[in-house]
Amino acid sequence: MTLAKRIIPALDVKDGQVVKGIQFLNLTTIGDPVEIAKAYQDQGADELVFLDITATFENRNIMTSVIQAVSKEVFIPLTVGGGLRTLDDIKAIFHAGADKIFLNSAAIQNPTLVQEAAQLFGNQAIVGAIDARFNAEKQFYEVYRVGGRQATGINALDWAEQLVSYGAGELLVTSMDADGTKNGYDITLYDLLTQRVNVPIIASGGAGKTDDFIDVFQQTNVDGALAASVFHYGEITIPELKTTLLKKEIPIRVK
């Protein structure tokens, strides 16, 4: 049986509000995370990804109060990340109502955290997040950390394999080149990734039209497609998107 592909809105949160930028810059305020999350659930979103986008950069803990408020109103899976540095941080997020957490900068700095979290909470609850940008000089996709602010010199494909070996049961991979551009998902990146690792992959960055979702599902083996601005601004509605995907014989959950 073919597993249904997942449509996943992303809620980037700063100062308690949902925001959106282009290539991680020029942030615009969208609105209240609880109301937006409820609206996406009503539309038929399969999951929500919640990212506290400045927690790591500002060296502070993630906003558990916002997550608690969202989780009280939303009953689809909620994946949360940003500013998680310790097992206690992760425990607090699960206690606040998250179903899964993702680790990005902290995993690079301390891979043992991924192993410990996977052992404690199960692989299925731990998502390895990768922000990648193509390095033309070195001819590989390079991993960035601290919300896309710092290049690491790490090959993203190699890092994906390492994250899985540490216990990540899923990967959330953002193409920084595509992020916010609405020019389509980075098909090459996700095709390479799905050939390297055997865990579910969520594609993030670049969705601008319905055909972009069709392309990433038909041309790669990703399990989910994440988007923000096209959903936030009503350029694509989830019911219409799912109807179109079904017509293309792409397996999708329908309410």
Short mmCIF file of C-alpha atoms in Angstrom, two decimals:
data_model
loop_
_atom_site.label_atom_id
_atom_site.label_comp_id
_atom_site.label_asym_id
_atom_site.label_seq_id
_atom_site.Cartn_x
_atom_site.Cartn_y
_atom_site.Cartn_z
CA MET A 1 0.00 0.00 0.00
CA THR A 2 1.36 3.42 -0.99
CA LEU A 3 1.60 5.84 1.93
CA ALA A 4 -0.28 9.10 1.54
CA LYS A 5 1.83 12.15 0.82
CA ARG A 6 1.60 14.87 3.45
CA ILE A 7 0.78 18.55 2.95
CA ILE A 8 2.40 20.54 5.75
CA PRO A 9 2.02 24.26 6.42
CA ALA A 10 4.92 25.87 8.28
CA LEU A 11 4.49 28.41 11.04
CA ASP A 12 7.68 30.43 11.49
CA VAL A 13 7.26 32.31 14.76
CA LYS A 14 9.07 35.37 16.07
CA ASP A 15 7.99 37.34 19.14
CA GLY A 16 4.82 35.25 19.39
CA GLN A 17 3.64 35.98 15.84
CA VAL A 18 3.78 33.96 12.62
CA VAL A 19 6.20 35.61 10.15
CA LYS A 20 7.49 34.87 6.65
CA GLY A 21 10.61 35.94 4.77
CA ILE A 22 12.54 35.32 1.57
CA GLN A 23 15.69 33.19 1.87
CA PHE A 24 15.42 33.60 5.66
CA LEU A 25 15.46 37.44 5.46
CA ASN A 26 13.04 40.42 5.27
CA LEU A 27 10.43 39.06 7.68
CA THR A 28 6.77 40.09 7.42
CA THR A 29 4.23 39.48 10.20
CA ILE A 30 1.36 37.17 9.20
CA GLY A 31 -0.66 36.81 12.42
CA ASP A 32 -1.54 34.80 15.53
CA PRO A 33 -0.15 31.24 15.52
CA VAL A 34 -3.17 29.70 17.29
CA GLU A 35 -5.71 31.13 14.84
CA ILE A 36 -3.57 30.26 11.83
CA ALA A 37 -2.97 26.70 13.10
CA LYS A 38 -6.71 26.17 13.67
CA ALA A 39 -7.49 27.42 10.18
CA TYR A 40 -5.00 25.00 8.62
CA GLN A 41 -6.42 22.10 10.58
CA ASP A 42 -9.90 22.99 9.32
CA GLN A 43 -8.59 23.12 5.74
CA GLY A 44 -7.22 19.59 5.97
CA ALA A 45 -3.51 20.04 6.64
CA ASP A 46 -1.87 16.72 7.53
CA GLU A 47 0.64 18.19 9.98
CA LEU A 48 1.98 21.54 11.12
CA VAL A 49 5.61 22.53 11.55
CA PHE A 50 6.29 25.20 14.14
CA LEU A 51 9.69 26.93 14.10
CA ASP A 52 10.85 29.49 16.62
CA ILE A 53 13.11 31.12 14.05
CA THR A 54 15.26 33.28 16.31
CA ALA A 55 15.56 31.15 19.46
CA THR A 56 18.95 29.72 18.47
CA PHE A 57 20.32 33.03 17.20
CA GLU A 58 19.12 34.86 20.33
CA ASN A 59 20.43 32.02 22.53
CA ARG A 60 17.14 31.59 24.37
CA ASN A 61 14.71 28.76 25.00
CA ILE A 62 11.80 28.10 22.67
CA MET A 63 8.42 29.65 23.52
CA THR A 64 6.60 26.78 25.24
CA SER A 65 3.59 28.95 26.05
CA VAL A 66 2.84 29.47 22.36
CA ILE A 67 3.18 25.73 21.72
CA GLN A 68 0.84 24.95 24.61
CA ALA A 69 -1.74 27.35 23.22
CA VAL A 70 -1.48 25.86 19.73
CA SER A 71 -1.61 22.25 20.93
CA LYS A 72 -4.80 22.90 22.91
CA GLU A 73 -6.58 23.91 19.71
CA VAL A 74 -4.91 21.67 17.12
CA PHE A 75 -5.21 17.90 16.97
CA ILE A 76 -3.15 17.07 13.88
CA PRO A 77 0.54 16.21 14.42
CA LEU A 78 2.64 19.19 15.50
CA THR A 79 6.38 19.23 14.88
CA VAL A 80 8.36 21.84 16.79
CA GLY A 81 11.91 23.17 16.61
CA GLY A 82 14.17 26.14 17.17
CA GLY A 83 16.39 26.70 20.19
CA LEU A 84 16.37 23.11 21.46
CA ARG A 85 19.77 22.43 23.03
CA THR A 86 19.27 19.83 25.75
CA LEU A 87 17.16 16.81 26.62
CA ASP A 88 15.33 18.98 29.16
CA ASP A 89 14.43 21.43 26.38
CA ILE A 90 13.07 18.56 24.30
CA LYS A 91 11.12 17.13 27.23
CA ALA A 92 9.54 20.54 27.81
CA ILE A 93 8.40 20.73 24.19
CA PHE A 94 6.80 17.28 24.29
CA HIS A 95 5.17 18.20 27.60
CA ALA A 96 3.80 21.36 25.95
CA GLY A 97 2.03 19.20 23.37
CA ALA A 98 4.37 18.57 20.45
CA ASP A 99 4.18 15.22 18.65
CA LYS A 100 7.65 15.48 17.13
CA ILE A 101 10.64 17.76 17.55
CA PHE A 102 13.33 18.68 15.08
CA LEU A 103 16.98 19.46 15.70
CA ASN A 104 19.16 21.53 13.39
CA SER A 105 21.98 23.62 14.88
CA ALA A 106 22.04 21.61 18.11
CA ALA A 107 22.47 18.36 16.16
CA ILE A 108 25.52 19.79 14.37
CA GLN A 109 27.00 21.05 17.61
CA ASN A 110 26.13 17.96 19.66
CA PRO A 111 25.16 14.84 17.63
CA THR A 112 24.87 12.89 20.87
CA LEU A 113 21.69 14.86 21.58
CA VAL A 114 20.02 13.22 18.58
CA GLN A 115 21.04 9.77 19.82
CA GLU A 116 19.84 10.42 23.37
CA ALA A 117 16.56 11.94 22.24
CA ALA A 118 15.87 9.05 19.85
CA GLN A 119 16.57 6.52 22.60
CA LEU A 120 14.30 8.34 25.04
CA PHE A 121 11.39 9.30 22.80
CA GLY A 122 11.72 6.96 19.82
CA ASN A 123 13.12 7.55 16.34
CA GLN A 124 9.70 8.46 14.96
CA ALA A 125 9.54 11.51 17.26
CA ILE A 126 12.94 12.93 16.29
CA VAL A 127 13.33 14.85 13.03
CA GLY A 128 16.69 15.92 11.67
CA ALA A 129 16.38 19.38 10.12
CA ILE A 130 18.83 20.48 7.43
CA ASP A 131 19.15 23.94 5.88
CA ALA A 132 21.13 23.49 2.66
CA ARG A 133 22.46 25.81 -0.02
CA PHE A 134 24.32 24.75 -3.16
CA ASN A 135 28.01 25.70 -3.01
CA ALA A 136 29.01 26.30 -6.63
CA GLU A 137 32.71 26.41 -5.83
CA LYS A 138 32.74 23.06 -4.02
CA GLN A 139 29.92 21.59 -6.14
CA PHE A 140 27.88 20.22 -3.28
CA TYR A 141 24.92 21.18 -1.11
CA GLU A 142 26.32 22.75 2.04
CA VAL A 143 24.70 22.67 5.48
CA TYR A 144 23.98 25.96 7.24
CA ARG A 145 23.24 26.49 10.91
CA VAL A 146 21.77 29.16 13.24
CA GLY A 147 18.73 29.83 11.07
CA GLY A 148 20.71 29.82 7.84
CA ARG A 149 23.23 32.36 9.08
CA GLN A 150 26.39 30.24 9.28
CA ALA A 151 27.93 27.98 6.63
CA THR A 152 29.40 24.80 8.10
CA GLY A 153 31.38 23.29 5.23
CA ILE A 154 29.42 20.05 5.75
CA ASN A 155 28.04 18.15 2.74
CA ALA A 156 24.25 17.98 3.22
CA LEU A 157 23.95 14.47 1.74
CA ASP A 158 26.62 13.12 4.08
CA TRP A 159 25.01 14.89 7.01
CA ALA A 160 21.62 13.40 6.17
CA GLU A 161 23.14 9.92 6.39
CA GLN A 162 24.78 10.76 9.71
CA LEU A 163 21.55 12.12 11.20
CA VAL A 164 19.76 8.91 10.30
CA SER A 165 22.58 6.84 11.80
CA TYR A 166 22.24 8.87 15.03
CA GLY A 167 18.55 7.98 15.22
CA ALA A 168 16.58 10.64 13.34
CA GLY A 169 13.47 8.92 12.02
CA GLU A 170 12.63 11.65 9.53
CA LEU A 171 14.35 14.57 7.80
CA LEU A 172 13.03 18.08 7.18
CA VAL A 173 15.23 19.57 4.47
CA THR A 174 14.99 23.21 3.42
CA SER A 175 16.58 24.46 0.22
CA MET A 176 17.84 27.93 1.13
CA ASP A 177 18.26 28.71 -2.57
CA ALA A 178 14.57 28.10 -3.15
CA ASP A 179 13.16 29.36 0.16
CA GLY A 180 10.56 32.08 -0.35
CA THR A 181 11.23 32.42 -4.08
CA LYS A 182 8.08 30.54 -5.22
CA ASN A 183 10.09 29.13 -8.13
CA GLY A 184 9.51 25.48 -7.19
CA TYR A 185 11.14 22.91 -4.95
CA ASP A 186 14.78 21.97 -5.50
CA ILE A 187 14.08 18.70 -7.28
CA THR A 188 17.76 17.82 -7.65
CA LEU A 189 18.39 18.11 -3.90
CA TYR A 190 15.46 15.89 -2.92
CA ASP A 191 16.17 13.33 -5.61
CA LEU A 192 19.74 13.00 -4.32
CA LEU A 193 18.58 12.81 -0.70
CA THR A 194 15.98 10.11 -1.26
CA GLN A 195 18.63 8.00 -2.94
CA ARG A 196 20.94 8.34 0.07
CA VAL A 197 18.64 7.74 3.05
CA ASN A 198 15.71 5.45 3.75
CA VAL A 199 13.61 7.60 6.08
CA PRO A 200 10.72 9.94 5.28
CA ILE A 201 11.81 13.30 3.87
CA ILE A 202 9.85 16.54 3.97
CA ALA A 203 10.71 18.99 1.20
CA SER A 204 10.75 22.65 2.20
CA GLY A 205 11.34 25.84 0.27
CA GLY A 206 10.15 27.13 -3.08
CA ALA A 207 6.45 26.29 -3.38
CA GLY A 208 4.73 28.89 -5.55
CA LYS A 209 1.99 27.06 -7.41
CA THR A 210 0.13 23.76 -7.40
CA ASP A 211 2.39 22.32 -10.10
CA ASP A 212 5.35 22.65 -7.74
CA PHE A 213 3.74 20.14 -5.36
CA ILE A 214 2.94 17.84 -8.27
CA ASP A 215 6.54 18.03 -9.51
CA VAL A 216 8.17 17.27 -6.17
CA PHE A 217 5.88 14.29 -5.56
CA GLN A 218 6.13 12.90 -9.10
CA GLN A 219 9.83 13.50 -9.65
CA THR A 220 11.20 12.54 -6.23
CA ASN A 221 10.31 10.12 -3.44
CA VAL A 222 9.73 12.71 -0.72
CA ASP A 223 6.96 11.92 1.75
CA GLY A 224 5.78 15.43 2.48
CA ALA A 225 5.84 18.93 1.05
CA LEU A 226 6.04 21.91 3.36
CA ALA A 227 5.05 25.45 2.42
CA ALA A 228 4.30 28.72 4.13
CA SER A 229 3.61 31.89 2.15
CA VAL A 230 1.39 30.31 -0.53
CA PHE A 231 -0.86 29.03 2.25
CA HIS A 232 -0.56 32.11 4.48
CA TYR A 233 -1.62 34.47 1.68
CA GLY A 234 -4.32 32.20 0.28
CA GLU A 235 -2.55 31.75 -3.07
CA ILE A 236 -3.13 28.00 -2.74
CA THR A 237 -5.80 26.43 -0.53
CA ILE A 238 -5.19 22.99 0.88
CA PRO A 239 -8.55 21.50 -0.25
CA GLU A 240 -8.00 22.65 -3.84
CA LEU A 241 -4.40 21.42 -3.76
CA LYS A 242 -5.42 17.99 -2.52
CA THR A 243 -8.17 17.71 -5.13
CA THR A 244 -5.64 18.44 -7.88
CA LEU A 245 -3.09 15.99 -6.47
CA LEU A 246 -5.72 13.25 -6.37
CA LYS A 247 -6.57 13.92 -10.01
CA LYS A 248 -2.88 13.36 -10.74
CA GLU A 249 -3.13 10.03 -8.88
CA ILE A 250 -0.84 11.22 -6.11
CA PRO A 251 -1.97 9.53 -2.86
CA ILE A 252 -3.29 12.14 -0.43
CA ARG A 253 -5.35 12.03 2.76
CA VAL A 254 -8.76 13.62 2.28
CA LYS A 255 -10.98 14.71 5.20
#
